[in-house]
Coordinates of C-alpha atoms in Angstrom, one line a residue:
X20 CA 0.1 -0.1 -0.1
X21 CA 1.3 3.4 -0.9
X22 CA 2.2 5.7 2.0
X23 CA 2.1 9.6 1.9
X24 CA 3.5 12.0 4.2
X25 CA 0.6 14.6 3.6
X26 CA -2.4 13.7 2.1
X27 CA -5.1 16.5 1.0
X28 CA -8.5 15.6 0.2
X29 CA -10.5 18.1 -1.8
X30 CA -9.6 20.8 -4.4
X31 CA -11.3 24.0 -3.6
X32 CA -9.7 27.0 -2.2
X33 CA -8.7 25.4 0.9
X34 CA -7.3 22.3 -0.7
X35 CA -5.4 24.1 -3.2
X36 CA -3.9 26.7 -0.8
X37 CA -2.9 23.9 1.7
X38 CA -1.3 22.2 -1.1
X39 CA 0.8 25.3 -2.0
X40 CA 2.0 25.8 1.6
X41 CA 2.5 22.0 2.3
X42 CA 4.7 21.7 -0.7
X43 CA 6.7 24.8 -0.1
X44 CA 7.4 23.0 3.3
X45 CA 8.7 20.1 1.6
X46 CA 5.9 17.8 2.9
X47 CA 5.4 16.3 -0.6
X48 CA 1.6 16.4 -0.5
X49 CA -0.7 14.4 -2.7
X50 CA -4.0 16.1 -3.6
X51 CA -7.1 14.1 -4.3
X52 CA -9.6 16.4 -6.3
X53 CA -12.9 14.6 -5.4
X54 CA -16.2 14.8 -7.1
X55 CA -16.1 18.5 -7.9
X56 CA -12.6 19.7 -9.0
X57 CA -12.3 23.3 -7.9
X58 CA -15.2 23.1 -5.6
X59 CA -18.4 25.0 -5.3
X60 CA -16.5 28.2 -6.6
X61 CA -16.5 26.9 -10.0
X62 CA -20.2 27.2 -10.4
X63 CA -20.2 30.9 -9.5
X64 CA -20.5 33.2 -12.6
X65 CA -18.3 35.8 -11.5
X66 CA -16.2 36.7 -8.8
X67 CA -15.0 40.1 -7.8
X68 CA -14.2 39.8 -4.1
X69 CA -11.3 37.7 -4.1
X70 CA -8.0 40.0 -3.3
X71 CA -5.6 40.3 -6.1
X72 CA -8.0 40.1 -8.8
X73 CA -9.3 43.6 -9.7
X74 CA -10.9 42.2 -12.9
X75 CA -14.0 40.1 -12.6
X76 CA -13.5 36.5 -13.4
X77 CA -15.5 33.4 -13.2
X78 CA -15.3 31.0 -10.3
X79 CA -14.1 28.3 -12.7
X80 CA -11.2 30.6 -14.1
X81 CA -10.1 31.5 -10.6
X82 CA -10.0 27.8 -9.5
X83 CA -8.1 27.1 -12.8
X84 CA -5.4 29.6 -11.8
X85 CA -5.0 28.2 -8.2
X86 CA -4.6 24.6 -9.8
X87 CA -2.0 26.0 -12.0
X88 CA -0.2 27.6 -9.0
X89 CA -0.5 24.2 -7.2
X90 CA 0.8 22.6 -10.3
X91 CA 4.0 25.0 -10.4
X92 CA 4.9 23.5 -6.9
X93 CA 5.0 20.0 -8.6
X94 CA 2.1 18.8 -6.3
X95 CA 0.8 15.5 -7.7
X96 CA -3.1 16.0 -8.5
X97 CA -5.2 12.7 -8.5
X98 CA -8.8 12.7 -10.0
X99 CA -10.2 10.1 -7.6
X100 CA -12.9 10.4 -5.0
X101 CA -12.3 9.2 -1.2
X102 CA -15.1 6.8 -0.4
X103 CA -13.9 5.5 2.9
X104 CA -11.5 6.4 5.8
X105 CA -10.1 4.7 8.8
X106 CA -8.6 6.8 11.3
X107 CA -8.6 4.4 14.1
X108 CA -4.8 4.2 14.1
X109 CA -1.9 6.2 12.5
X110 CA -0.8 6.2 9.9
X111 CA -4.4 6.4 8.5
X112 CA -5.9 4.6 5.6
X113 CA -8.0 5.9 2.7
X114 CA -9.9 4.0 0.1
X115 CA -10.7 5.5 -3.4
X116 CA -13.5 5.0 -5.7
X117 CA -11.2 2.9 -8.0
X118 CA -10.6 0.4 -5.1
X119 CA -7.0 1.8 -4.4
X120 CA -5.7 2.7 -1.0
X121 CA -3.2 4.9 0.4
X122 CA -2.0 5.5 4.1
X123 CA -1.0 9.0 5.4
X124 CA 0.6 10.4 8.5
X125 CA -1.0 13.8 8.2
X126 CA -4.2 14.5 6.7
X127 CA -5.9 17.7 5.6
X128 CA -9.8 17.5 4.8
X129 CA -10.8 20.0 2.6
X130 CA -13.8 18.3 1.2
X131 CA -16.1 21.5 1.4
X132 CA -19.8 21.6 1.7
X133 CA -22.8 21.3 -0.6
X134 CA -25.5 23.5 -0.8
X135 CA -29.1 22.1 -0.4
X136 CA -31.5 22.5 -3.4
X137 CA -35.1 22.1 -3.9
X138 CA -34.5 19.4 -6.6
X139 CA -35.9 21.3 -9.6
X140 CA -34.5 20.7 -13.0
X141 CA -34.6 24.5 -13.4
X142 CA -32.1 25.0 -10.7
X143 CA -29.4 23.2 -12.7
X144 CA -30.8 24.6 -16.0
X145 CA -30.2 28.3 -14.7
X146 CA -27.2 27.7 -12.2
X147 CA -25.0 30.7 -12.8
X148 CA -27.8 32.3 -14.7
X149 CA -30.1 33.9 -11.9
X150 CA -29.8 30.8 -9.4
X151 CA -27.6 31.1 -6.7
X152 CA -26.8 29.5 -3.3
X153 CA -24.8 32.5 -1.9
X154 CA -26.1 36.0 -1.7
X155 CA -22.7 37.3 -0.3
X156 CA -21.1 35.8 -3.5
X157 CA -23.5 37.0 -6.1
X158 CA -25.8 39.6 -4.6
X159 CA -23.9 42.4 -6.1
X160 CA -25.0 41.4 -9.7
X161 CA -28.7 42.1 -8.7
X162 CA -28.3 45.5 -7.8
X163 CA -31.8 47.5 -8.3
X164 CA -33.2 44.2 -9.6
X165 CA -36.1 41.9 -8.0
X166 CA -34.8 38.8 -6.3
X167 CA -36.4 35.7 -4.3
X168 CA -34.9 34.0 -1.4
X169 CA -36.1 30.6 -0.5
X170 CA -36.0 29.5 3.2
X171 CA -37.3 30.5 6.4
X172 CA -34.6 30.2 8.9
X173 CA -31.7 32.5 10.1
X174 CA -29.7 32.1 6.7
X175 CA -32.7 33.0 4.5
X176 CA -33.6 36.2 6.6
X177 CA -29.9 37.2 6.9
X178 CA -29.5 36.7 3.0
X179 CA -32.8 38.7 2.5
X180 CA -31.6 41.4 4.5
X181 CA -28.2 41.5 2.8
X182 CA -29.9 41.6 -0.7
X183 CA -32.5 44.2 0.4
X184 CA -29.1 46.5 0.7
X185 CA -28.8 46.0 -2.9
X186 CA -31.9 44.9 -4.8
X187 CA -35.0 46.9 -5.4
X188 CA -37.5 44.1 -4.0
X189 CA -36.8 40.9 -2.2
X190 CA -39.3 38.2 -1.9
X191 CA -38.7 35.4 0.9
X192 CA -40.6 32.1 -0.3
X193 CA -41.5 30.1 3.0
X194 CA -43.0 26.8 2.7
X195 CA -44.4 27.0 6.3
X196 CA -46.9 29.7 7.5
X197 CA -44.2 31.1 9.7
X198 CA -40.5 31.9 9.8
X199 CA -38.0 29.7 11.9
X200 CA -35.5 32.5 12.2
X201 CA -34.4 34.1 15.4
X202 CA -36.9 36.7 16.6
X203 CA -34.5 39.5 16.1
X204 CA -34.0 38.6 12.5
X205 CA -37.7 38.0 12.0
X206 CA -38.5 41.5 13.4
X207 CA -35.8 43.1 11.0
X208 CA -37.2 41.3 8.0
X209 CA -40.9 42.3 8.8
X210 CA -39.7 45.9 9.2
X211 CA -37.8 46.1 6.0
X212 CA -40.0 47.8 3.5
X213 CA -38.1 46.1 0.6
X214 CA -38.9 42.6 1.8
X215 CA -42.2 40.8 1.2
X216 CA -42.7 37.3 2.7
X217 CA -44.8 34.7 0.9
X218 CA -46.0 32.2 3.4
X219 CA -47.2 28.8 2.6
X220 CA -45.7 29.0 -1.0
X221 CA -43.7 26.4 -2.8
X222 CA -41.6 26.8 -5.9
X223 CA -42.6 24.5 -8.7
X224 CA -40.1 25.8 -11.3
X225 CA -38.3 28.7 -13.0
X226 CA -38.5 30.2 -16.4
X227 CA -36.8 32.7 -18.7
X228 CA -35.1 33.0 -22.1
X229 CA -31.4 33.8 -21.2
X230 CA -31.6 33.5 -17.8
X231 CA -34.1 33.7 -14.8
X232 CA -37.1 35.9 -15.5
X233 CA -39.5 34.5 -12.9
X234 CA -40.8 31.5 -10.9
X235 CA -43.9 29.3 -11.0
X236 CA -45.3 29.2 -7.5
X237 CA -48.0 27.4 -5.7
X238 CA -49.9 28.8 -2.5
X239 CA -51.4 26.6 -0.1
X240 CA -50.4 23.4 -2.2
X241 CA -52.8 20.5 -1.7
X242 CA -55.4 22.6 -0.1
X243 CA -58.8 23.5 -1.2
X244 CA -57.8 27.1 -1.9
X245 CA -54.5 26.1 -3.8
X246 CA -53.3 28.9 -6.2
X247 CA -50.7 28.7 -9.0
X248 CA -49.3 31.9 -10.1
X249 CA -45.9 33.3 -11.8
X250 CA -43.7 35.6 -9.9
X251 CA -41.3 37.9 -12.0
X252 CA -37.8 38.1 -10.5
X253 CA -34.4 38.6 -11.8
X254 CA -32.4 36.3 -9.2
X255 CA -33.5 33.1 -7.2
X256 CA -31.4 32.5 -4.1
X257 CA -31.3 29.2 -2.1
X258 CA -31.1 29.5 1.5
X259 CA -32.2 26.1 3.0
X260 CA -28.9 25.0 4.3
X261 CA -25.5 23.4 3.5
X262 CA -24.6 20.0 3.9
X263 CA -20.9 19.3 4.9
X264 CA -19.1 16.6 2.9
X265 CA -17.9 15.0 5.9
X266 CA -19.9 11.7 6.2
X267 CA -16.8 9.3 5.5
X268 CA -15.0 10.9 8.3
X269 CA -17.9 11.2 10.9
X270 CA -16.9 7.6 12.7
X271 CA -13.7 9.2 13.8
X272 CA -13.7 13.1 13.7
X273 CA -16.1 15.0 15.8
X274 CA -18.8 17.0 14.0
X275 CA -21.9 19.4 15.0
X276 CA -25.4 18.4 14.7
X277 CA -25.3 19.5 11.1
X278 CA -22.1 17.5 10.2
X279 CA -19.6 20.3 10.2
X280 CA -16.3 19.3 11.4
X281 CA -15.6 20.7 14.8
X282 CA -11.9 22.0 15.2
X283 CA -10.2 23.2 18.1
X284 CA -10.3 26.9 18.9
X285 CA -8.5 29.0 16.4
X286 CA -7.0 25.9 14.8
X287 CA -7.5 23.5 12.0
X288 CA -7.0 20.5 14.4
X289 CA -9.7 17.8 14.8
X290 CA -10.0 15.5 17.6
X291 CA -7.7 13.1 15.8
X292 CA -4.0 13.6 15.9
X293 CA -2.5 14.5 12.6
X294 CA -5.8 15.3 10.9
X295 CA -6.8 18.6 10.0
X296 CA -10.1 20.2 8.6
X297 CA -9.9 23.4 6.2
X298 CA -12.6 25.2 4.3
X299 CA -16.3 24.8 4.3
X300 CA -16.4 21.3 5.7
X301 CA -15.6 23.1 9.0
X302 CA -17.2 26.5 8.5
X303 CA -21.1 26.9 8.9
X304 CA -20.7 30.6 9.2
X305 CA -18.7 32.5 6.6
X306 CA -18.4 30.1 3.5
X307 CA -16.3 32.3 1.4
X308 CA -13.2 31.5 -0.9
X309 CA -10.9 33.8 1.0
X310 CA -11.7 32.4 4.5
X311 CA -11.5 28.8 3.0
X312 CA -8.1 29.7 1.5
X313 CA -6.6 31.3 4.8
X314 CA -7.7 28.1 6.6
X315 CA -6.2 25.8 4.0
X316 CA -2.8 27.7 4.7
X317 CA -3.4 27.2 8.5
X318 CA -3.9 23.5 8.1
X319 CA -0.8 23.1 6.2
X320 CA 1.4 25.0 8.6
X321 CA -0.1 22.9 11.5
X322 CA 0.5 19.7 9.5
X323 CA 4.1 20.8 9.1
X324 CA 4.5 21.3 12.9
X325 CA 2.6 17.6 13.7
X326 CA 5.1 16.0 11.2
X327 CA 8.1 17.6 12.7
X328 CA 6.8 16.4 16.3
X329 CA 6.6 13.0 15.0
X330 CA 10.3 13.1 13.7

């Protein structure tokens, strides 16, 4: 079985940054790209808030630049998906989708988190063309436009308030007859004149020629007074949560109730010695590329210290 000094699982901003720092520290890292090379950022139409890039570029292009920088440091990048881990004893063992296995002394988990979607075909059709799962990432492009946010929790209300500072009108589409958000957020949403809450409403689909132009909605679905109608909008934001890609590590590393990996204080250390978590898989709060990149740097530096302690 192949043995690695430093294994990095995931290829978003956290994984790529970790690879750069680990290589510069002579850790000879090997990076496994996973199911979505480049991570969630690759489906973002335009990125204008990543430092050092004054010109707008797509998320895909930004991740391609990061990948080239990783390759510059001669990091081996493998296009396989990790399907099983055994962190019971060091060195730790990992199994991939082709049946291959490796062991590693230090491991950086950078598998990210996947936004939850409604499951509509139109969500995929209009992704990057009006459909987004990150108001902070894409809200700027909807200045003085009409948008809708799906969800009734803290995330949805927070994103609606953020978008209200940019858009001309914000609808919150809520499946239930009430909001689940904290009372203070509910109050702020209800008092904001730009925000309108559509209770007991489900989205059936989206429409538009060259991007989202509206949503097909149904009010009080299944009830005697069920009503179908179309709502003209320019942007459709999903805010029903994120699922961290941590399942294969759960038997060993501590996670919160949602599945985000728990790290120690201002560190990327997990409860398993030599195993570090960086990026969205351990970040239920910010979910920003620049934050993920910073944590990737931290993970690599902490992995270096851990390996030095073994020697």
